[in-house]
């Protein structure tokens, strides 16, 4: 917020449109780190690519979904897609379009991938959707709002 006001002299949405591209890539690296640290493990699975998470602290070694890989790959694809929109489709000329697309794609992917993750806290055991899914819904809706808003406005000078 301060950088956009004081340094770039552009709107906050202009800055967010550019930042979210690299944030998606950072998310990929974070999930890769979660995989290496055996954090945020997937639910038990009977699939050929299941992982044994030996450091996760579970009493029994059960093959599990590599949910961190699913999420890392989703974030990598989102990074590539947002970069393509910015470079080839002039999405930077529609303020909020990249930010909205980021929100819809990241939190839409998270909503789906949460079905393949182990329940992380006890109170989620009885819930139809887990907390990550409930928290993703308003962010997907916010993303849709920014996309519609951006498409209704006229194009601006993309700047940087």
PDB file of C-alpha atoms in Angstrom:
ATOM      1  CA  UNK A   1       0.000   0.000   0.000  1.00  0.00           C
ATOM      2  CA  UNK A   2       2.724   2.465   1.020  1.00  0.00           C
ATOM      3  CA  UNK A   3       4.946   1.539  -1.926  1.00  0.00           C
ATOM      4  CA  UNK A   4       2.101   2.038  -4.393  1.00  0.00           C
ATOM      5  CA  UNK A   5       1.253   5.432  -2.881  1.00  0.00           C
ATOM      6  CA  UNK A   6       4.717   6.840  -2.246  1.00  0.00           C
ATOM      7  CA  UNK A   7       7.049   5.201  -4.784  1.00  0.00           C
ATOM      8  CA  UNK A   8       5.152   4.020  -7.852  1.00  0.00           C
ATOM      9  CA  UNK A   9       2.384   6.621  -7.619  1.00  0.00           C
ATOM     10  CA  UNK A  10       0.034   3.919  -8.953  1.00  0.00           C
ATOM     11  CA  UNK A  11      -3.085   2.419  -7.409  1.00  0.00           C
ATOM     12  CA  UNK A  12      -2.950  -0.496  -5.000  1.00  0.00           C
ATOM     13  CA  UNK A  13      -4.663  -2.747  -7.556  1.00  0.00           C
ATOM     14  CA  UNK A  14      -1.987  -1.889 -10.113  1.00  0.00           C
ATOM     15  CA  UNK A  15       0.671  -3.080  -7.659  1.00  0.00           C
ATOM     16  CA  UNK A  16      -1.287  -6.167  -6.617  1.00  0.00           C
ATOM     17  CA  UNK A  17      -1.738  -7.175 -10.263  1.00  0.00           C
ATOM     18  CA  UNK A  18       2.024  -7.376 -10.620  1.00  0.00           C
ATOM     19  CA  UNK A  19       2.844  -8.848  -7.215  1.00  0.00           C
ATOM     20  CA  UNK A  20       0.482 -11.821  -7.422  1.00  0.00           C
ATOM     21  CA  UNK A  21       2.328 -13.288 -10.389  1.00  0.00           C
ATOM     22  CA  UNK A  22       5.428 -13.903  -8.277  1.00  0.00           C
ATOM     23  CA  UNK A  23       3.369 -14.765  -5.185  1.00  0.00           C
ATOM     24  CA  UNK A  24       2.049 -17.799  -7.073  1.00  0.00           C
ATOM     25  CA  UNK A  25       5.634 -18.890  -7.742  1.00  0.00           C
ATOM     26  CA  UNK A  26       6.524 -18.336  -4.082  1.00  0.00           C
ATOM     27  CA  UNK A  27       3.569 -20.530  -3.122  1.00  0.00           C
ATOM     28  CA  UNK A  28       5.044 -23.326  -5.231  1.00  0.00           C
ATOM     29  CA  UNK A  29       8.345 -23.099  -3.350  1.00  0.00           C
ATOM     30  CA  UNK A  30       6.566 -23.007   0.019  1.00  0.00           C
ATOM     31  CA  UNK A  31       4.587 -26.163  -0.747  1.00  0.00           C
ATOM     32  CA  UNK A  32       7.782 -27.866  -1.939  1.00  0.00           C
ATOM     33  CA  UNK A  33       9.310 -27.005   1.445  1.00  0.00           C
ATOM     34  CA  UNK A  34       6.219 -28.444   3.163  1.00  0.00           C
ATOM     35  CA  UNK A  35       6.798 -31.692   1.240  1.00  0.00           C
ATOM     36  CA  UNK A  36      10.450 -31.878   2.297  1.00  0.00           C
ATOM     37  CA  UNK A  37       9.537 -31.167   5.933  1.00  0.00           C
ATOM     38  CA  UNK A  38       6.642 -33.686   5.891  1.00  0.00           C
ATOM     39  CA  UNK A  39       4.124 -30.957   6.743  1.00  0.00           C
ATOM     40  CA  UNK A  40       0.479 -30.643   5.675  1.00  0.00           C
ATOM     41  CA  UNK A  41       0.310 -34.262   4.569  1.00  0.00           C
ATOM     42  CA  UNK A  42      -2.354 -35.780   2.411  1.00  0.00           C
ATOM     43  CA  UNK A  43      -5.063 -38.208   3.394  1.00  0.00           C
ATOM     44  CA  UNK A  44      -4.349 -41.952   3.263  1.00  0.00           C
ATOM     45  CA  UNK A  45      -4.424 -43.163  -0.333  1.00  0.00           C
ATOM     46  CA  UNK A  46      -4.184 -46.366  -2.329  1.00  0.00           C
ATOM     47  CA  UNK A  47      -2.517 -44.850  -5.401  1.00  0.00           C
ATOM     48  CA  UNK A  48       0.769 -45.687  -7.090  1.00  0.00           C
ATOM     49  CA  UNK A  49       2.268 -42.230  -6.448  1.00  0.00           C
ATOM     50  CA  UNK A  50       1.425 -42.139  -2.711  1.00  0.00           C
ATOM     51  CA  UNK A  51       4.164 -41.073  -0.286  1.00  0.00           C
ATOM     52  CA  UNK A  52       5.233 -42.401   3.090  1.00  0.00           C
ATOM     53  CA  UNK A  53       5.715 -39.425   5.395  1.00  0.00           C
ATOM     54  CA  UNK A  54       8.150 -40.775   7.967  1.00  0.00           C
ATOM     55  CA  UNK A  55       8.674 -37.536   9.900  1.00  0.00           C
ATOM     56  CA  UNK A  56       5.044 -36.438  10.119  1.00  0.00           C
ATOM     57  CA  UNK A  57       4.512 -37.873  13.603  1.00  0.00           C
ATOM     58  CA  UNK A  58       1.826 -40.415  12.742  1.00  0.00           C
ATOM     59  CA  UNK A  59       1.895 -43.697  14.701  1.00  0.00           C
ATOM     60  CA  UNK A  60       1.604 -45.813  11.576  1.00  0.00           C
ATOM     61  CA  UNK A  61       3.239 -45.465   8.183  1.00  0.00           C
ATOM     62  CA  UNK A  62       0.401 -45.248   5.685  1.00  0.00           C
ATOM     63  CA  UNK A  63       0.763 -44.226   2.040  1.00  0.00           C
ATOM     64  CA  UNK A  64      -0.723 -40.759   1.596  1.00  0.00           C
ATOM     65  CA  UNK A  65      -1.610 -38.313  -1.141  1.00  0.00           C
ATOM     66  CA  UNK A  66       1.319 -35.955  -1.838  1.00  0.00           C
ATOM     67  CA  UNK A  67      -1.038 -32.982  -1.432  1.00  0.00           C
ATOM     68  CA  UNK A  68       1.925 -30.620  -1.265  1.00  0.00           C
ATOM     69  CA  UNK A  69       2.911 -31.650  -4.813  1.00  0.00           C
ATOM     70  CA  UNK A  70      -0.651 -31.168  -6.027  1.00  0.00           C
ATOM     71  CA  UNK A  71      -0.667 -27.672  -4.583  1.00  0.00           C
ATOM     72  CA  UNK A  72       2.859 -26.826  -5.796  1.00  0.00           C
ATOM     73  CA  UNK A  73       1.963 -27.866  -9.342  1.00  0.00           C
ATOM     74  CA  UNK A  74      -1.267 -25.863  -9.197  1.00  0.00           C
ATOM     75  CA  UNK A  75       0.663 -22.767  -8.097  1.00  0.00           C
ATOM     76  CA  UNK A  76       3.258 -23.273 -10.819  1.00  0.00           C
ATOM     77  CA  UNK A  77       0.518 -23.466 -13.453  1.00  0.00           C
ATOM     78  CA  UNK A  78      -1.123 -20.363 -11.983  1.00  0.00           C
ATOM     79  CA  UNK A  79       2.224 -18.529 -12.148  1.00  0.00           C
ATOM     80  CA  UNK A  80       2.631 -19.485 -15.821  1.00  0.00           C
ATOM     81  CA  UNK A  81      -0.967 -18.568 -16.646  1.00  0.00           C
ATOM     82  CA  UNK A  82      -0.803 -15.174 -14.917  1.00  0.00           C
ATOM     83  CA  UNK A  83       2.530 -14.419 -16.621  1.00  0.00           C
ATOM     84  CA  UNK A  84       0.974 -15.320 -19.968  1.00  0.00           C
ATOM     85  CA  UNK A  85      -2.056 -13.094 -19.312  1.00  0.00           C
ATOM     86  CA  UNK A  86       0.209 -10.210 -18.380  1.00  0.00           C
ATOM     87  CA  UNK A  87       2.692 -10.599 -21.235  1.00  0.00           C
ATOM     88  CA  UNK A  88       0.526 -11.753 -24.115  1.00  0.00           C
ATOM     89  CA  UNK A  89      -3.030 -10.703 -23.308  1.00  0.00           C
ATOM     90  CA  UNK A  90      -2.385  -7.243 -21.843  1.00  0.00           C
ATOM     91  CA  UNK A  91      -4.144  -8.180 -18.600  1.00  0.00           C
ATOM     92  CA  UNK A  92      -2.098  -5.460 -16.898  1.00  0.00           C
ATOM     93  CA  UNK A  93      -4.213  -2.872 -18.700  1.00  0.00           C
ATOM     94  CA  UNK A  94      -7.310  -3.935 -16.779  1.00  0.00           C
ATOM     95  CA  UNK A  95      -6.739  -3.048 -13.146  1.00  0.00           C
ATOM     96  CA  UNK A  96      -7.600  -5.886 -10.794  1.00  0.00           C
ATOM     97  CA  UNK A  97      -7.908  -8.577 -13.476  1.00  0.00           C
ATOM     98  CA  UNK A  98      -4.719 -10.412 -12.531  1.00  0.00           C
ATOM     99  CA  UNK A  99      -5.396 -10.017  -8.807  1.00  0.00           C
ATOM    100  CA  UNK A 100      -8.928 -11.376  -9.209  1.00  0.00           C
ATOM    101  CA  UNK A 101      -7.743 -14.235 -11.402  1.00  0.00           C
ATOM    102  CA  UNK A 102      -5.094 -15.073  -8.806  1.00  0.00           C
ATOM    103  CA  UNK A 103      -7.685 -15.191  -6.019  1.00  0.00           C
ATOM    104  CA  UNK A 104     -10.074 -17.390  -7.997  1.00  0.00           C
ATOM    105  CA  UNK A 105      -7.385 -19.788  -9.167  1.00  0.00           C
ATOM    106  CA  UNK A 106      -5.351 -20.118  -5.960  1.00  0.00           C
ATOM    107  CA  UNK A 107      -8.282 -20.448  -3.601  1.00  0.00           C
ATOM    108  CA  UNK A 108     -10.271 -22.531  -6.096  1.00  0.00           C
ATOM    109  CA  UNK A 109      -7.317 -24.930  -6.300  1.00  0.00           C
ATOM    110  CA  UNK A 110      -6.971 -24.908  -2.523  1.00  0.00           C
ATOM    111  CA  UNK A 111     -10.674 -25.721  -2.119  1.00  0.00           C
ATOM    112  CA  UNK A 112     -10.317 -28.817  -4.326  1.00  0.00           C
ATOM    113  CA  UNK A 113      -6.937 -29.957  -2.960  1.00  0.00           C
ATOM    114  CA  UNK A 114      -8.227 -29.781   0.633  1.00  0.00           C
ATOM    115  CA  UNK A 115     -10.281 -32.906  -0.162  1.00  0.00           C
ATOM    116  CA  UNK A 116      -6.961 -34.786  -0.487  1.00  0.00           C
ATOM    117  CA  UNK A 117      -5.416 -33.491   2.754  1.00  0.00           C
ATOM    118  CA  UNK A 118      -5.453 -34.974   6.225  1.00  0.00           C
ATOM    119  CA  UNK A 119      -7.716 -33.187   8.697  1.00  0.00           C
ATOM    120  CA  UNK A 120      -5.395 -30.859  10.615  1.00  0.00           C
ATOM    121  CA  UNK A 121      -7.407 -30.026  13.748  1.00  0.00           C
ATOM    122  CA  UNK A 122      -9.881 -32.134  15.717  1.00  0.00           C
ATOM    123  CA  UNK A 123     -12.923 -29.851  15.372  1.00  0.00           C
ATOM    124  CA  UNK A 124     -12.842 -30.338  11.562  1.00  0.00           C
ATOM    125  CA  UNK A 125     -13.596 -34.065  11.923  1.00  0.00           C
ATOM    126  CA  UNK A 126     -17.365 -33.498  11.879  1.00  0.00           C
ATOM    127  CA  UNK A 127     -17.427 -30.702   9.297  1.00  0.00           C
ATOM    128  CA  UNK A 128     -18.615 -31.269   5.719  1.00  0.00           C
ATOM    129  CA  UNK A 129     -15.998 -28.795   4.482  1.00  0.00           C
ATOM    130  CA  UNK A 130     -12.815 -28.095   6.422  1.00  0.00           C
ATOM    131  CA  UNK A 131     -11.712 -24.657   7.595  1.00  0.00           C
ATOM    132  CA  UNK A 132      -9.419 -24.134   4.600  1.00  0.00           C
ATOM    133  CA  UNK A 133     -12.356 -24.691   2.262  1.00  0.00           C
ATOM    134  CA  UNK A 134     -14.676 -22.384   4.197  1.00  0.00           C
ATOM    135  CA  UNK A 135     -12.021 -19.662   4.159  1.00  0.00           C
ATOM    136  CA  UNK A 136     -11.433 -20.153   0.421  1.00  0.00           C
ATOM    137  CA  UNK A 137     -15.048 -19.481  -0.577  1.00  0.00           C
ATOM    138  CA  UNK A 138     -15.113 -15.723   0.220  1.00  0.00           C
ATOM    139  CA  UNK A 139     -11.729 -15.255  -1.477  1.00  0.00           C
ATOM    140  CA  UNK A 140     -12.961 -16.930  -4.674  1.00  0.00           C
ATOM    141  CA  UNK A 141     -16.021 -14.660  -4.560  1.00  0.00           C
ATOM    142  CA  UNK A 142     -13.794 -11.608  -4.011  1.00  0.00           C
ATOM    143  CA  UNK A 143     -11.707 -12.701  -6.996  1.00  0.00           C
ATOM    144  CA  UNK A 144     -14.816 -12.963  -9.163  1.00  0.00           C
ATOM    145  CA  UNK A 145     -15.778  -9.446  -8.073  1.00  0.00           C
ATOM    146  CA  UNK A 146     -12.370  -8.058  -9.137  1.00  0.00           C
ATOM    147  CA  UNK A 147     -12.523  -9.897 -12.477  1.00  0.00           C
ATOM    148  CA  UNK A 148     -15.997  -8.554 -13.298  1.00  0.00           C
ATOM    149  CA  UNK A 149     -14.968  -5.072 -12.138  1.00  0.00           C
ATOM    150  CA  UNK A 150     -11.841  -5.139 -14.298  1.00  0.00           C
ATOM    151  CA  UNK A 151     -13.680  -6.326 -17.393  1.00  0.00           C
ATOM    152  CA  UNK A 152     -16.328  -3.609 -17.037  1.00  0.00           C
ATOM    153  CA  UNK A 153     -13.760  -0.798 -16.845  1.00  0.00           C
ATOM    154  CA  UNK A 154     -11.884   0.545 -19.824  1.00  0.00           C
ATOM    155  CA  UNK A 155      -8.251  -0.383 -20.385  1.00  0.00           C
ATOM    156  CA  UNK A 156      -5.542   1.745 -18.802  1.00  0.00           C
ATOM    157  CA  UNK A 157      -1.887   2.346 -19.600  1.00  0.00           C
ATOM    158  CA  UNK A 158      -0.040  -0.758 -18.324  1.00  0.00           C
ATOM    159  CA  UNK A 159       2.948   1.240 -17.039  1.00  0.00           C
ATOM    160  CA  UNK A 160       5.834  -1.028 -16.026  1.00  0.00           C
TER     161      UNK A 160
END
